[in-house]
Amino acid sequence: MTFGEKLQKLRSREGLSQDALAELLNVSRQAVSRWERDETMPETEKVIRISDHFHVTTDYLLKDGLLKDGPEQFPPASRPLPEPGSLWDKYGFVVGYLLAALGFPWILLALINLFDRNIWPTGMGLLLSLVGRGGFFAVTGLLLARRWRRAGRFRRQDLGWALICGGGLLVFARLLTILIDWTLKASWFPDDLQNAPLALIPLLLGLLLALLPPRRPREPKTE
């Protein structure tokens, strides 16, 4: 088997797309495609990162015909105990789903109260507040989990964009709450703005994280 065939086999076994692998290695999808077609070879640093991610030796990747008995057999030394960082990159997206699960009870509570005629119309502000809080966790968690699972690892920019979407929904719901309460009361009360600035915190934090430049991969030390 050539290097490209082995790389394609390992990638397929992990369920990664060429885009996802390219993002893990900080290269373009075209570069991964050329590697798998054996048109070019990756740099030494990339080969080491590939071997670390797929838990195989560099000898297995670089030596043709190392395994002729079957493509699914791998060297015994290629399966060390997984490192915590590797497990976090692979399964950390579950945190996003747990975060999303926190928001659904608020949304469900708002839907249940929506059919309560006693809450109309003065309770609409409360319903929107519940939807805003629940939607913040649900949207942020689902976006983060989906992006994390696709990319294969946690990135600062991914969290930033998730917070922007979730925080924007929270701010929008809060503004609607204030508008409805102000319309029904036909006057303005300072209590309407209680906790309103807090809704801006996740939005501003998300903008900060999304605008920060991506971290450059560490260069391997050479002696």
PDB file of C-alpha atoms in Angstrom:
ATOM      1  CA  MET A   1       0.000   0.000   0.000  1.00  0.00           C
ATOM      2  CA  THR A   2       1.205   3.491  -0.798  1.00  0.00           C
ATOM      3  CA  PHE A   3       1.158   6.408   1.610  1.00  0.00           C
ATOM      4  CA  GLY A   4      -1.921   7.849  -0.095  1.00  0.00           C
ATOM      5  CA  GLU A   5      -3.832   4.567   0.133  1.00  0.00           C
ATOM      6  CA  LYS A   6      -2.977   4.223   3.818  1.00  0.00           C
ATOM      7  CA  LEU A   7      -3.997   7.810   4.551  1.00  0.00           C
ATOM      8  CA  GLN A   8      -7.309   7.374   2.755  1.00  0.00           C
ATOM      9  CA  LYS A   9      -7.953   4.107   4.619  1.00  0.00           C
ATOM     10  CA  LEU A  10      -7.189   5.644   8.004  1.00  0.00           C
ATOM     11  CA  ARG A  11      -9.310   8.695   7.271  1.00  0.00           C
ATOM     12  CA  SER A  12     -12.266   6.566   6.173  1.00  0.00           C
ATOM     13  CA  ARG A  13     -11.939   4.380   9.251  1.00  0.00           C
ATOM     14  CA  GLU A  14     -12.221   7.468  11.480  1.00  0.00           C
ATOM     15  CA  GLY A  15     -15.174   8.796   9.478  1.00  0.00           C
ATOM     16  CA  LEU A  16     -13.348  12.009   8.592  1.00  0.00           C
ATOM     17  CA  SER A  17     -13.875  13.930   5.382  1.00  0.00           C
ATOM     18  CA  GLN A  18     -10.977  15.455   3.473  1.00  0.00           C
ATOM     19  CA  ASP A  19     -12.110  18.876   4.703  1.00  0.00           C
ATOM     20  CA  ALA A  20     -12.071  17.724   8.337  1.00  0.00           C
ATOM     21  CA  LEU A  21      -8.610  16.167   8.037  1.00  0.00           C
ATOM     22  CA  ALA A  22      -7.323  19.268   6.271  1.00  0.00           C
ATOM     23  CA  GLU A  23      -8.594  21.430   9.117  1.00  0.00           C
ATOM     24  CA  LEU A  24      -6.940  19.189  11.686  1.00  0.00           C
ATOM     25  CA  LEU A  25      -3.607  19.549   9.903  1.00  0.00           C
ATOM     26  CA  ASN A  26      -4.014  23.239   8.996  1.00  0.00           C
ATOM     27  CA  VAL A  27      -3.716  22.572   5.273  1.00  0.00           C
ATOM     28  CA  SER A  28      -6.082  22.873   2.327  1.00  0.00           C
ATOM     29  CA  ARG A  29      -8.423  20.109   1.200  1.00  0.00           C
ATOM     30  CA  GLN A  30      -6.579  20.074  -2.128  1.00  0.00           C
ATOM     31  CA  ALA A  31      -3.356  19.211  -0.298  1.00  0.00           C
ATOM     32  CA  VAL A  32      -5.006  16.201   1.378  1.00  0.00           C
ATOM     33  CA  SER A  33      -6.434  15.141  -1.981  1.00  0.00           C
ATOM     34  CA  ARG A  34      -2.976  15.284  -3.592  1.00  0.00           C
ATOM     35  CA  TRP A  35      -1.511  13.234  -0.749  1.00  0.00           C
ATOM     36  CA  GLU A  36      -4.146  10.537  -1.162  1.00  0.00           C
ATOM     37  CA  ARG A  37      -3.528  10.420  -4.919  1.00  0.00           C
ATOM     38  CA  ASP A  38       0.222  10.093  -4.208  1.00  0.00           C
ATOM     39  CA  GLU A  39       0.939  13.207  -6.239  1.00  0.00           C
ATOM     40  CA  THR A  40       2.853  14.846  -3.395  1.00  0.00           C
ATOM     41  CA  MET A  41       4.111  13.904   0.054  1.00  0.00           C
ATOM     42  CA  PRO A  42       3.419  15.929   3.211  1.00  0.00           C
ATOM     43  CA  GLU A  43       6.137  17.569   5.225  1.00  0.00           C
ATOM     44  CA  THR A  44       7.773  15.629   8.033  1.00  0.00           C
ATOM     45  CA  GLU A  45       5.867  17.617  10.650  1.00  0.00           C
ATOM     46  CA  LYS A  46       2.566  16.733   8.971  1.00  0.00           C
ATOM     47  CA  VAL A  47       3.489  13.043   8.809  1.00  0.00           C
ATOM     48  CA  ILE A  48       4.173  13.084  12.554  1.00  0.00           C
ATOM     49  CA  ARG A  49       0.829  14.769  13.253  1.00  0.00           C
ATOM     50  CA  ILE A  50      -0.969  12.235  11.050  1.00  0.00           C
ATOM     51  CA  SER A  51       0.678   9.338  12.890  1.00  0.00           C
ATOM     52  CA  ASP A  52      -0.216  10.851  16.271  1.00  0.00           C
ATOM     53  CA  HIS A  53      -3.840  11.452  15.310  1.00  0.00           C
ATOM     54  CA  PHE A  54      -4.462   8.001  13.840  1.00  0.00           C
ATOM     55  CA  HIS A  55      -2.226   6.219  16.397  1.00  0.00           C
ATOM     56  CA  VAL A  56       0.028   4.579  13.825  1.00  0.00           C
ATOM     57  CA  THR A  57       3.786   4.655  13.435  1.00  0.00           C
ATOM     58  CA  THR A  58       5.530   6.843  10.899  1.00  0.00           C
ATOM     59  CA  ASP A  59       7.189   3.690   9.535  1.00  0.00           C
ATOM     60  CA  TYR A  60       3.767   2.280   8.739  1.00  0.00           C
ATOM     61  CA  LEU A  61       2.840   5.439   6.856  1.00  0.00           C
ATOM     62  CA  LEU A  62       6.058   5.829   4.891  1.00  0.00           C
ATOM     63  CA  LYS A  63       7.105   2.262   4.046  1.00  0.00           C
ATOM     64  CA  ASP A  64       5.292   0.708   1.098  1.00  0.00           C
ATOM     65  CA  GLY A  65       4.022  -2.817   1.496  1.00  0.00           C
ATOM     66  CA  LEU A  66       4.534  -2.907   5.253  1.00  0.00           C
ATOM     67  CA  LEU A  67       1.247  -4.760   5.616  1.00  0.00           C
ATOM     68  CA  LYS A  68       0.502  -7.112   2.747  1.00  0.00           C
ATOM     69  CA  ASP A  69      -1.752  -9.490   4.656  1.00  0.00           C
ATOM     70  CA  GLY A  70      -4.659  -7.053   4.727  1.00  0.00           C
ATOM     71  CA  PRO A  71      -5.365  -3.332   4.771  1.00  0.00           C
ATOM     72  CA  GLU A  72      -7.216  -3.483   8.083  1.00  0.00           C
ATOM     73  CA  GLN A  73      -4.226  -4.846  10.014  1.00  0.00           C
ATOM     74  CA  PHE A  74      -2.048  -2.313  11.755  1.00  0.00           C
ATOM     75  CA  PRO A  75       1.277  -2.610  13.572  1.00  0.00           C
ATOM     76  CA  PRO A  76       0.873  -3.627  17.232  1.00  0.00           C
ATOM     77  CA  ALA A  77       2.748  -0.506  18.295  1.00  0.00           C
ATOM     78  CA  SER A  78       0.217   1.671  16.519  1.00  0.00           C
ATOM     79  CA  ARG A  79      -2.412   1.488  19.279  1.00  0.00           C
ATOM     80  CA  PRO A  80      -1.050   3.175  22.403  1.00  0.00           C
ATOM     81  CA  LEU A  81      -3.311   4.346  25.163  1.00  0.00           C
ATOM     82  CA  PRO A  82      -5.176   7.433  23.904  1.00  0.00           C
ATOM     83  CA  GLU A  83      -4.041  10.724  25.377  1.00  0.00           C
ATOM     84  CA  PRO A  84      -6.588  12.942  27.169  1.00  0.00           C
ATOM     85  CA  GLY A  85      -6.172  15.608  24.497  1.00  0.00           C
ATOM     86  CA  SER A  86      -6.984  13.119  21.752  1.00  0.00           C
ATOM     87  CA  LEU A  87     -10.113  11.937  23.565  1.00  0.00           C
ATOM     88  CA  TRP A  88     -11.155  15.562  24.086  1.00  0.00           C
ATOM     89  CA  ASP A  89     -10.752  16.295  20.368  1.00  0.00           C
ATOM     90  CA  LYS A  90     -12.786  13.229  19.406  1.00  0.00           C
ATOM     91  CA  TYR A  91     -15.591  13.262  21.958  1.00  0.00           C
ATOM     92  CA  GLY A  92     -15.623  16.802  23.309  1.00  0.00           C
ATOM     93  CA  PHE A  93     -18.553  17.663  21.045  1.00  0.00           C
ATOM     94  CA  VAL A  94     -20.763  15.847  23.584  1.00  0.00           C
ATOM     95  CA  VAL A  95     -20.296  18.905  25.818  1.00  0.00           C
ATOM     96  CA  GLY A  96     -22.112  20.932  23.174  1.00  0.00           C
ATOM     97  CA  TYR A  97     -25.068  18.546  23.206  1.00  0.00           C
ATOM     98  CA  LEU A  98     -25.203  18.687  27.012  1.00  0.00           C
ATOM     99  CA  LEU A  99     -25.164  22.476  26.836  1.00  0.00           C
ATOM    100  CA  ALA A 100     -28.020  22.393  24.323  1.00  0.00           C
ATOM    101  CA  ALA A 101     -29.975  20.039  26.585  1.00  0.00           C
ATOM    102  CA  LEU A 102     -29.894  22.679  29.332  1.00  0.00           C
ATOM    103  CA  GLY A 103     -31.850  25.073  27.145  1.00  0.00           C
ATOM    104  CA  PHE A 104     -34.727  22.830  26.103  1.00  0.00           C
ATOM    105  CA  PRO A 105     -36.499  22.758  29.531  1.00  0.00           C
ATOM    106  CA  TRP A 106     -36.843  26.568  29.377  1.00  0.00           C
ATOM    107  CA  ILE A 107     -38.241  26.391  25.845  1.00  0.00           C
ATOM    108  CA  LEU A 108     -40.614  23.584  26.852  1.00  0.00           C
ATOM    109  CA  LEU A 109     -41.794  25.576  29.871  1.00  0.00           C
ATOM    110  CA  ALA A 110     -42.484  28.574  27.639  1.00  0.00           C
ATOM    111  CA  LEU A 111     -44.483  26.419  25.199  1.00  0.00           C
ATOM    112  CA  ILE A 112     -46.556  24.948  28.033  1.00  0.00           C
ATOM    113  CA  ASN A 113     -47.321  28.398  29.435  1.00  0.00           C
ATOM    114  CA  LEU A 114     -48.166  29.625  25.954  1.00  0.00           C
ATOM    115  CA  PHE A 115     -51.449  27.682  26.121  1.00  0.00           C
ATOM    116  CA  ASP A 116     -52.341  29.133  29.519  1.00  0.00           C
ATOM    117  CA  ARG A 117     -54.902  31.853  28.832  1.00  0.00           C
ATOM    118  CA  ASN A 118     -54.274  33.416  32.247  1.00  0.00           C
ATOM    119  CA  ILE A 119     -50.813  34.489  31.156  1.00  0.00           C
ATOM    120  CA  TRP A 120     -52.089  36.610  28.240  1.00  0.00           C
ATOM    121  CA  PRO A 121     -51.169  39.334  27.561  1.00  0.00           C
ATOM    122  CA  THR A 122     -49.055  40.565  30.472  1.00  0.00           C
ATOM    123  CA  GLY A 123     -47.015  37.373  30.688  1.00  0.00           C
ATOM    124  CA  MET A 124     -45.640  37.530  27.154  1.00  0.00           C
ATOM    125  CA  GLY A 125     -42.508  39.220  28.382  1.00  0.00           C
ATOM    126  CA  LEU A 126     -41.840  36.292  30.713  1.00  0.00           C
ATOM    127  CA  LEU A 127     -42.379  33.802  27.880  1.00  0.00           C
ATOM    128  CA  LEU A 128     -39.935  35.610  25.616  1.00  0.00           C
ATOM    129  CA  SER A 129     -37.412  35.742  28.432  1.00  0.00           C
ATOM    130  CA  LEU A 130     -37.683  31.960  28.864  1.00  0.00           C
ATOM    131  CA  VAL A 131     -37.356  31.395  25.120  1.00  0.00           C
ATOM    132  CA  GLY A 132     -34.340  33.687  24.988  1.00  0.00           C
ATOM    133  CA  ARG A 133     -32.491  31.907  27.778  1.00  0.00           C
ATOM    134  CA  GLY A 134     -33.386  28.462  26.523  1.00  0.00           C
ATOM    135  CA  GLY A 135     -32.622  29.394  22.932  1.00  0.00           C
ATOM    136  CA  PHE A 136     -29.220  30.755  23.944  1.00  0.00           C
ATOM    137  CA  PHE A 137     -28.117  27.413  25.384  1.00  0.00           C
ATOM    138  CA  ALA A 138     -29.815  25.345  22.675  1.00  0.00           C
ATOM    139  CA  VAL A 139     -28.431  27.292  19.711  1.00  0.00           C
ATOM    140  CA  THR A 140     -24.957  27.750  21.180  1.00  0.00           C
ATOM    141  CA  GLY A 141     -24.660  24.099  22.187  1.00  0.00           C
ATOM    142  CA  LEU A 142     -25.931  22.661  18.900  1.00  0.00           C
ATOM    143  CA  LEU A 143     -23.753  24.919  16.757  1.00  0.00           C
ATOM    144  CA  LEU A 144     -20.704  24.152  18.864  1.00  0.00           C
ATOM    145  CA  ALA A 145     -21.327  20.389  18.812  1.00  0.00           C
ATOM    146  CA  ARG A 146     -21.955  20.303  15.062  1.00  0.00           C
ATOM    147  CA  ARG A 147     -18.862  22.354  14.225  1.00  0.00           C
ATOM    148  CA  TRP A 148     -16.697  20.485  16.720  1.00  0.00           C
ATOM    149  CA  ARG A 149     -17.761  17.101  15.398  1.00  0.00           C
ATOM    150  CA  ARG A 150     -17.141  18.129  11.800  1.00  0.00           C
ATOM    151  CA  ALA A 151     -13.742  19.685  12.457  1.00  0.00           C
ATOM    152  CA  GLY A 152     -12.629  17.015  14.914  1.00  0.00           C
ATOM    153  CA  ARG A 153     -11.374  19.392  17.558  1.00  0.00           C
ATOM    154  CA  PHE A 154     -12.229  22.451  19.617  1.00  0.00           C
ATOM    155  CA  ARG A 155     -11.354  25.837  18.177  1.00  0.00           C
ATOM    156  CA  ARG A 156     -11.583  29.276  19.716  1.00  0.00           C
ATOM    157  CA  GLN A 157     -13.299  30.708  16.627  1.00  0.00           C
ATOM    158  CA  ASP A 158     -15.966  27.977  16.715  1.00  0.00           C
ATOM    159  CA  LEU A 159     -16.911  28.947  20.257  1.00  0.00           C
ATOM    160  CA  GLY A 160     -16.909  32.597  19.229  1.00  0.00           C
ATOM    161  CA  TRP A 161     -19.393  32.135  16.384  1.00  0.00           C
ATOM    162  CA  ALA A 162     -21.612  29.930  18.540  1.00  0.00           C
ATOM    163  CA  LEU A 163     -21.700  32.629  21.224  1.00  0.00           C
ATOM    164  CA  ILE A 164     -22.480  35.278  18.600  1.00  0.00           C
ATOM    165  CA  CYS A 165     -25.524  33.341  17.367  1.00  0.00           C
ATOM    166  CA  GLY A 166     -26.744  32.354  20.830  1.00  0.00           C
ATOM    167  CA  GLY A 167     -26.012  35.753  22.353  1.00  0.00           C
ATOM    168  CA  GLY A 168     -27.729  37.526  19.463  1.00  0.00           C
ATOM    169  CA  LEU A 169     -30.869  35.474  20.079  1.00  0.00           C
ATOM    170  CA  LEU A 170     -30.688  36.290  23.786  1.00  0.00           C
ATOM    171  CA  VAL A 171     -30.355  40.028  23.103  1.00  0.00           C
ATOM    172  CA  PHE A 172     -33.203  39.946  20.562  1.00  0.00           C
ATOM    173  CA  ALA A 173     -35.520  38.138  22.988  1.00  0.00           C
ATOM    174  CA  ARG A 174     -34.610  40.564  25.765  1.00  0.00           C
ATOM    175  CA  LEU A 175     -35.325  43.597  23.572  1.00  0.00           C
ATOM    176  CA  LEU A 176     -38.690  42.123  22.577  1.00  0.00           C
ATOM    177  CA  THR A 177     -39.475  41.554  26.245  1.00  0.00           C
ATOM    178  CA  ILE A 178     -38.732  45.194  27.060  1.00  0.00           C
ATOM    179  CA  LEU A 179     -40.755  46.405  24.056  1.00  0.00           C
ATOM    180  CA  ILE A 180     -43.812  44.283  24.925  1.00  0.00           C
ATOM    181  CA  ASP A 181     -43.704  45.234  28.606  1.00  0.00           C
ATOM    182  CA  TRP A 182     -43.330  48.906  27.714  1.00  0.00           C
ATOM    183  CA  THR A 183     -46.245  48.717  25.235  1.00  0.00           C
ATOM    184  CA  LEU A 184     -48.576  47.010  27.700  1.00  0.00           C
ATOM    185  CA  LYS A 185     -47.682  49.319  30.567  1.00  0.00           C
ATOM    186  CA  ALA A 186     -47.742  52.395  28.304  1.00  0.00           C
ATOM    187  CA  SER A 187     -44.875  53.747  30.366  1.00  0.00           C
ATOM    188  CA  TRP A 188     -41.240  53.092  31.064  1.00  0.00           C
ATOM    189  CA  PHE A 189     -39.958  51.493  34.281  1.00  0.00           C
ATOM    190  CA  PRO A 190     -36.323  51.024  35.309  1.00  0.00           C
ATOM    191  CA  ASP A 191     -37.090  47.388  36.159  1.00  0.00           C
ATOM    192  CA  ASP A 192     -37.537  46.701  32.445  1.00  0.00           C
ATOM    193  CA  LEU A 193     -33.790  47.093  31.947  1.00  0.00           C
ATOM    194  CA  GLN A 194     -32.849  44.756  34.787  1.00  0.00           C
ATOM    195  CA  ASN A 195     -30.249  42.237  33.579  1.00  0.00           C
ATOM    196  CA  ALA A 196     -30.518  43.623  30.033  1.00  0.00           C
ATOM    197  CA  PRO A 197     -26.772  44.450  29.844  1.00  0.00           C
ATOM    198  CA  LEU A 198     -25.974  40.852  30.831  1.00  0.00           C
ATOM    199  CA  ALA A 199     -27.497  39.678  27.552  1.00  0.00           C
ATOM    200  CA  LEU A 200     -24.745  41.556  25.694  1.00  0.00           C
ATOM    201  CA  ILE A 201     -21.897  39.749  27.467  1.00  0.00           C
ATOM    202  CA  PRO A 202     -21.979  36.476  25.458  1.00  0.00           C
ATOM    203  CA  LEU A 203     -22.443  38.427  22.214  1.00  0.00           C
ATOM    204  CA  LEU A 204     -19.442  40.663  22.872  1.00  0.00           C
ATOM    205  CA  LEU A 205     -17.346  37.737  24.101  1.00  0.00           C
ATOM    206  CA  GLY A 206     -18.216  35.799  20.945  1.00  0.00           C
ATOM    207  CA  LEU A 207     -17.151  38.728  18.753  1.00  0.00           C
ATOM    208  CA  LEU A 208     -13.846  38.928  20.600  1.00  0.00           C
ATOM    209  CA  LEU A 209     -13.138  35.208  20.195  1.00  0.00           C
ATOM    210  CA  ALA A 210     -14.163  35.183  16.525  1.00  0.00           C
ATOM    211  CA  LEU A 211     -11.966  38.174  15.653  1.00  0.00           C
ATOM    212  CA  LEU A 212      -8.842  36.896  17.379  1.00  0.00           C
ATOM    213  CA  PRO A 213      -6.344  35.470  14.866  1.00  0.00           C
ATOM    214  CA  PRO A 214      -6.114  31.653  14.804  1.00  0.00           C
ATOM    215  CA  ARG A 215      -3.289  30.071  16.698  1.00  0.00           C
ATOM    216  CA  ARG A 216      -0.418  28.919  14.567  1.00  0.00           C
ATOM    217  CA  PRO A 217       0.622  25.282  14.924  1.00  0.00           C
ATOM    218  CA  ARG A 218       3.757  24.754  16.968  1.00  0.00           C
ATOM    219  CA  GLU A 219       6.821  24.089  14.930  1.00  0.00           C
ATOM    220  CA  PRO A 220       8.676  20.894  15.863  1.00  0.00           C
ATOM    221  CA  LYS A 221      11.913  21.448  17.744  1.00  0.00           C
ATOM    222  CA  THR A 222      15.033  20.713  15.761  1.00  0.00           C
ATOM    223  CA  GLU A 223      18.330  19.996  17.386  1.00  0.00           C
TER     224      GLU A 223
END
